[in-house]
PDB file of C-alpha atoms in Angstrom:
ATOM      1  CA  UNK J   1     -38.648 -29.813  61.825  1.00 92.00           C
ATOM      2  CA  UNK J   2     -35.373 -28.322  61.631  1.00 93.00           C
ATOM      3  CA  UNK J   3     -32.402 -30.488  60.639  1.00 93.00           C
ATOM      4  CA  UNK J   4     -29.250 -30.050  59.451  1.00 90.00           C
ATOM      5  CA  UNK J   5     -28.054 -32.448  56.448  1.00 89.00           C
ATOM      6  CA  UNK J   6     -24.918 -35.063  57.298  1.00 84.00           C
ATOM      7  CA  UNK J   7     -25.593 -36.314  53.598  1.00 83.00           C
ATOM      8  CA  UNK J   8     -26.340 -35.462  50.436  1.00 81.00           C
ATOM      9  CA  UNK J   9     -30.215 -36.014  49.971  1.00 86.00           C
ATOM     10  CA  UNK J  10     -31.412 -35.714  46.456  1.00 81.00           C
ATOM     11  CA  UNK J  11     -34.177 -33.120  45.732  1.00 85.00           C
ATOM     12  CA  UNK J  12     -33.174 -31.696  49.750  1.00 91.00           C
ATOM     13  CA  UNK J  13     -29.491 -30.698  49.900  1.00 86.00           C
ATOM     14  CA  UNK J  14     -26.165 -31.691  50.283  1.00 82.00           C
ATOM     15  CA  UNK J  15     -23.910 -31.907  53.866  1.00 80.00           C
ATOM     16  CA  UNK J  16     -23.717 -28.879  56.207  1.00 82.00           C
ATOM     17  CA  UNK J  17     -27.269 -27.731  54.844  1.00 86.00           C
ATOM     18  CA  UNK J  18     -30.177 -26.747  57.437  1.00 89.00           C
ATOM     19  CA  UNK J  19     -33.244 -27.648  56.344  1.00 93.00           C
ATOM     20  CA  UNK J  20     -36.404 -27.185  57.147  1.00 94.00           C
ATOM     21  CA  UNK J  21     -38.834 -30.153  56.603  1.00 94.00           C
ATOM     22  CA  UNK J  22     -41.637 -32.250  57.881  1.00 95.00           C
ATOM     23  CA  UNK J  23     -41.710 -33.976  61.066  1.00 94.00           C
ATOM     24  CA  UNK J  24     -42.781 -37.524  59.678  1.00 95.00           C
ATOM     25  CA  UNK J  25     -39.978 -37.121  57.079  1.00 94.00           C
ATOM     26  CA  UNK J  26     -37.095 -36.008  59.209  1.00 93.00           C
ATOM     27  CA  UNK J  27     -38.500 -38.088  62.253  1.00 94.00           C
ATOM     28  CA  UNK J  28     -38.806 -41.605  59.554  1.00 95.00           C
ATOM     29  CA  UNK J  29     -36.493 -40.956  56.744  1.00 93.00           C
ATOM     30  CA  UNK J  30     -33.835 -38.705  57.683  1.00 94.00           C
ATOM     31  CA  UNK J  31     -32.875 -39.291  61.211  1.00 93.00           C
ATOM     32  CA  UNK J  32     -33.135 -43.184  61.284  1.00 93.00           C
ATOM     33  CA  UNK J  33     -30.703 -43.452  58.307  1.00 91.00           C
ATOM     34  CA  UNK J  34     -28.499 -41.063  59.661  1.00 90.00           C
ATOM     35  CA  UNK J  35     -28.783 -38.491  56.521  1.00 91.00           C
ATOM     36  CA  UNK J  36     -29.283 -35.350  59.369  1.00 91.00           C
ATOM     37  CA  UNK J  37     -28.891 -34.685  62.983  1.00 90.00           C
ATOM     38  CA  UNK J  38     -31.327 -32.145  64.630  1.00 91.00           C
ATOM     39  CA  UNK J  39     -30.742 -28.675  64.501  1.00 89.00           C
ATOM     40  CA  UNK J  40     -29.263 -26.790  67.386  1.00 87.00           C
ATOM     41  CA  UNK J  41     -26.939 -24.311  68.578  1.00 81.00           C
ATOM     42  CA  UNK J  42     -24.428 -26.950  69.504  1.00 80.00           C
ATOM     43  CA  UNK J  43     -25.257 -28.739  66.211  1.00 81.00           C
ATOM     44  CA  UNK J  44     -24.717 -25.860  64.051  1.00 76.00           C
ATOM     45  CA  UNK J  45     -21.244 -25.428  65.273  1.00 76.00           C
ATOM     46  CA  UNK J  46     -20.508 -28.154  63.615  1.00 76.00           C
ATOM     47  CA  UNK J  47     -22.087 -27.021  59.998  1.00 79.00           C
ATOM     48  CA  UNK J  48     -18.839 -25.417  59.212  1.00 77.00           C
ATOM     49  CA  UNK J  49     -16.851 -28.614  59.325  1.00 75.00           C
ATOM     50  CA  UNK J  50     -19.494 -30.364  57.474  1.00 73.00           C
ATOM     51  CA  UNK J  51     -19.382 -27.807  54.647  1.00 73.00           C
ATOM     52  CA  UNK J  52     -15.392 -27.958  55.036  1.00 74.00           C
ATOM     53  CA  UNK J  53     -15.430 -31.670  54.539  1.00 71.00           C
ATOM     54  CA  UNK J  54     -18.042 -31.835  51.467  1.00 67.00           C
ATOM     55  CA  UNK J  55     -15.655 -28.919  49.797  1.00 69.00           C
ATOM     56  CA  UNK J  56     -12.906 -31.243  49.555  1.00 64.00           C
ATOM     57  CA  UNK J  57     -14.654 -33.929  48.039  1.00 61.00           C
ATOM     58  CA  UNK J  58     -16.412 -32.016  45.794  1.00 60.00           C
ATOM     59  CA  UNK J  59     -15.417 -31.242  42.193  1.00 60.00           C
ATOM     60  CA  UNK J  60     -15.282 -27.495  42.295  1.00 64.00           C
ATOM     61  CA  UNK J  61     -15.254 -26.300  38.656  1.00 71.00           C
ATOM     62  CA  UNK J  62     -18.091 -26.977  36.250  1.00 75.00           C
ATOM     63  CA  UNK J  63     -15.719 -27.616  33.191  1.00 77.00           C
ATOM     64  CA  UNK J  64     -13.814 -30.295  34.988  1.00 82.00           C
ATOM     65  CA  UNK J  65     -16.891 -31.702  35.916  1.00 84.00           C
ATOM     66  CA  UNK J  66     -18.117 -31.707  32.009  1.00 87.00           C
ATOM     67  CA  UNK J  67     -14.821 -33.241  30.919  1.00 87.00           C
ATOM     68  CA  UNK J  68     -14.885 -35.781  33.620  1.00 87.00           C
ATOM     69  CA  UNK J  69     -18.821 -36.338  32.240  1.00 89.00           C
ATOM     70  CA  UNK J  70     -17.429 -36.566  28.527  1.00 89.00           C
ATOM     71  CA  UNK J  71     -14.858 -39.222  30.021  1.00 88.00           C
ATOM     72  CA  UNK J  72     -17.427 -41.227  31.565  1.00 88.00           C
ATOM     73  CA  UNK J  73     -19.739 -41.247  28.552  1.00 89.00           C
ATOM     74  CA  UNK J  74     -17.606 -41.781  25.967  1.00 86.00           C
ATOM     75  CA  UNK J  75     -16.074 -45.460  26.495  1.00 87.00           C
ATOM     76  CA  UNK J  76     -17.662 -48.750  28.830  1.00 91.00           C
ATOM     77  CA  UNK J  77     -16.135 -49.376  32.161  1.00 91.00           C
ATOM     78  CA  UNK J  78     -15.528 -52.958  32.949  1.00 92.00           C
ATOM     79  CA  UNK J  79     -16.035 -54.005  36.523  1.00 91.00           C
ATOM     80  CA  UNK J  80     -14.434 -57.246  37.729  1.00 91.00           C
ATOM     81  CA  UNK J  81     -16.420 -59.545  40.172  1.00 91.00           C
ATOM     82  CA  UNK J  82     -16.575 -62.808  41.492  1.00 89.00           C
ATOM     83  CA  UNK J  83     -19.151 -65.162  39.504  1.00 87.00           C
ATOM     84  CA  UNK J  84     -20.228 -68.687  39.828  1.00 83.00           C
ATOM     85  CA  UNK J  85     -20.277 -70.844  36.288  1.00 82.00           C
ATOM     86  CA  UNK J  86     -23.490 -70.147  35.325  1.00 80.00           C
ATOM     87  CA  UNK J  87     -22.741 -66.613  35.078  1.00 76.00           C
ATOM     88  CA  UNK J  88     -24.378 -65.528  38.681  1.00 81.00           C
ATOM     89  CA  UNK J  89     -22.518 -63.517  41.067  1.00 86.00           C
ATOM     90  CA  UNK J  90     -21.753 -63.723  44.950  1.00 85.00           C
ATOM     91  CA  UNK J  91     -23.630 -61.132  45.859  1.00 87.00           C
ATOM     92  CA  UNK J  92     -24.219 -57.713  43.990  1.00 89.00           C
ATOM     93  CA  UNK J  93     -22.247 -54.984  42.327  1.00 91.00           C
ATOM     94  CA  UNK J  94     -21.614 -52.499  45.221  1.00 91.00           C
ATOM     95  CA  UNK J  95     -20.996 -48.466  44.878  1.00 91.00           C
ATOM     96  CA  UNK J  96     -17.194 -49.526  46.230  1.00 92.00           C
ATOM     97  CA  UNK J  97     -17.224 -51.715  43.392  1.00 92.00           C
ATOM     98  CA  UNK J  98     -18.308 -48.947  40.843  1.00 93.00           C
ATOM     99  CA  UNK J  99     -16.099 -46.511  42.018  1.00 92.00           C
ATOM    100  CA  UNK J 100     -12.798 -48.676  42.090  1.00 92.00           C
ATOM    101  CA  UNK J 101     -13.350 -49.311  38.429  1.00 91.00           C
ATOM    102  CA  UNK J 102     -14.234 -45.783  37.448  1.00 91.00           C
ATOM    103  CA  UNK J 103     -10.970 -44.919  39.106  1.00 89.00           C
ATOM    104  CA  UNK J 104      -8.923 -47.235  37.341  1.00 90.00           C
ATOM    105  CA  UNK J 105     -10.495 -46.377  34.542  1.00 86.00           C
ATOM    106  CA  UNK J 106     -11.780 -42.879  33.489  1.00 83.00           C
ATOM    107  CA  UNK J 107     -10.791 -40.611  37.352  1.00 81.00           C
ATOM    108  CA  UNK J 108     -11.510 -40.479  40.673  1.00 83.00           C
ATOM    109  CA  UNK J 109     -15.496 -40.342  41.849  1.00 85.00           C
ATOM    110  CA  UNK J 110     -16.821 -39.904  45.002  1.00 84.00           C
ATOM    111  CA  UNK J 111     -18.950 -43.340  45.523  1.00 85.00           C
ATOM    112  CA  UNK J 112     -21.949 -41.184  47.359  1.00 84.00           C
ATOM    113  CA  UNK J 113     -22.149 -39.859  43.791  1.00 86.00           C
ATOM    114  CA  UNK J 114     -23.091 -42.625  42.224  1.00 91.00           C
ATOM    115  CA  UNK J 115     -26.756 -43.987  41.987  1.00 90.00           C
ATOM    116  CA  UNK J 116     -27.674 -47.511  41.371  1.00 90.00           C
ATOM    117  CA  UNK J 117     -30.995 -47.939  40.328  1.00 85.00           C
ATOM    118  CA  UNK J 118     -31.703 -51.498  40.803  1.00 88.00           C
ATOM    119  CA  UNK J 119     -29.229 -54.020  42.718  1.00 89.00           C
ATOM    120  CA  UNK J 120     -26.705 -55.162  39.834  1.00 90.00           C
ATOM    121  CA  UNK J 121     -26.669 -59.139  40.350  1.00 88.00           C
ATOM    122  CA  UNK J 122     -25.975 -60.290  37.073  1.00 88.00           C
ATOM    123  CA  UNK J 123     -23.203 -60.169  34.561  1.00 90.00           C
ATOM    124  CA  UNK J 124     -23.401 -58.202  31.729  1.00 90.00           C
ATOM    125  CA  UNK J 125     -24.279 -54.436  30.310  1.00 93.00           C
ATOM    126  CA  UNK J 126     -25.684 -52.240  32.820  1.00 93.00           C
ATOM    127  CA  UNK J 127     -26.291 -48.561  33.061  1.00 93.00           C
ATOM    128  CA  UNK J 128     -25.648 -45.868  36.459  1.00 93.00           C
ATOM    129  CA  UNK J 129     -25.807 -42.337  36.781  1.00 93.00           C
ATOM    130  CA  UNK J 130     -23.135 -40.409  38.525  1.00 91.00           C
ATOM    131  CA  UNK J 131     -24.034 -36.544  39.767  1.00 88.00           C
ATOM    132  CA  UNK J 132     -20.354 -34.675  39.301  1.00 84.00           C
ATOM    133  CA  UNK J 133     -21.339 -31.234  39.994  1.00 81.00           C
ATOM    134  CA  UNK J 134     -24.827 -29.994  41.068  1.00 78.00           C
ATOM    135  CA  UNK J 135     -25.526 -29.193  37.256  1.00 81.00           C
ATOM    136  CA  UNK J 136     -23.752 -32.162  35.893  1.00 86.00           C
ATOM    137  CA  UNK J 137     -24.710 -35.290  35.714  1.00 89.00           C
ATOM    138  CA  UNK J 138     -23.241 -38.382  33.956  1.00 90.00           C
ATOM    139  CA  UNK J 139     -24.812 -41.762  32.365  1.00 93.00           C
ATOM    140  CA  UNK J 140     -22.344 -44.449  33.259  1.00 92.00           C
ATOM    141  CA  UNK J 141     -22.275 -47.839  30.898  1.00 94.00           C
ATOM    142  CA  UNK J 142     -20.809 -50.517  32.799  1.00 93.00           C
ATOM    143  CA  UNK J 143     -19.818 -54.184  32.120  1.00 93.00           C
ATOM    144  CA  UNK J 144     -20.330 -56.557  34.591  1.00 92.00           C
ATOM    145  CA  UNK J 145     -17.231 -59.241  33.780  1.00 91.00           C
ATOM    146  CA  UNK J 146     -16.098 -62.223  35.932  1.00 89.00           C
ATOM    147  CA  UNK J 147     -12.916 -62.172  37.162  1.00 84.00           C
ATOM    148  CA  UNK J 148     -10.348 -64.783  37.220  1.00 72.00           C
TER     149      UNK J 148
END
């Protein structure tokens, strides 16, 4: 099946890629999560936009992307959320979440980047890892505070 990639897919490709893959995988994975439309001549119009798009979010040089990498690494980032008093949050730690307080804190990320293993519902240390460049990727620490 021939698809062209709206996302960025690990192990697959990133936006504005065609892709050729199998039809239980686009037809299950891909297309019911909106990560790739079909492939067509219509569709592939629209791959140049795509690309455009993911170019301006992307970090284009591989040394920025290293010293944004030595940033992250090299201190903890403290993200505020809402907790009960037993220490328990409303909810979980979203991307949105991770992203403002990478911001504040170390630069800007693109919250697609960043990959949360497990749902973060609890306050205290946690690790993420953020992919900066397509040969870059970062181990974030984060601490999971309560704000006030």
């Amino acid at each position: 099946m021939k698809l062209i990639l709206t996302h960025e897919v690990t192990n697959l490709g990133g936006p504005g890629d065609i892709v050729e893959v199998k039809d239980g995988y686009g037809r299950n994975f891909l297309l019911p999560r909106n990560f790739a439309i079909r492939w067509s001549k219509g569709a592939a119009r629209q791959v140049e936009s795509i690309k455009a798009g993911r170019d301006a979010r992307a970090i284009h040089d591989l040394d920025e992307a290293r010293a944004l990498k030595g940033r992250l690494e090299g201190g903890t980032i403290n993200v505020p959320v809402r907790a009960g008093e037993s220490g328990r949050l409303f909810g979980a730690v979203t991307v949105a979440d991770i992203a403002a307080a990478i911001a504040d804190q170390a630069g800007a990320v693109d919250k697609r980047r960043i990959e949360v293993g497990n749902p973060i519902k609890a306050l205290g240390a946690h690790t993420v890892a953020v992919r900066l460049h397509p040969e870059v990727a970062a181990t974030v620490k984060l601490n999971v505070v309560a704000s006030k």
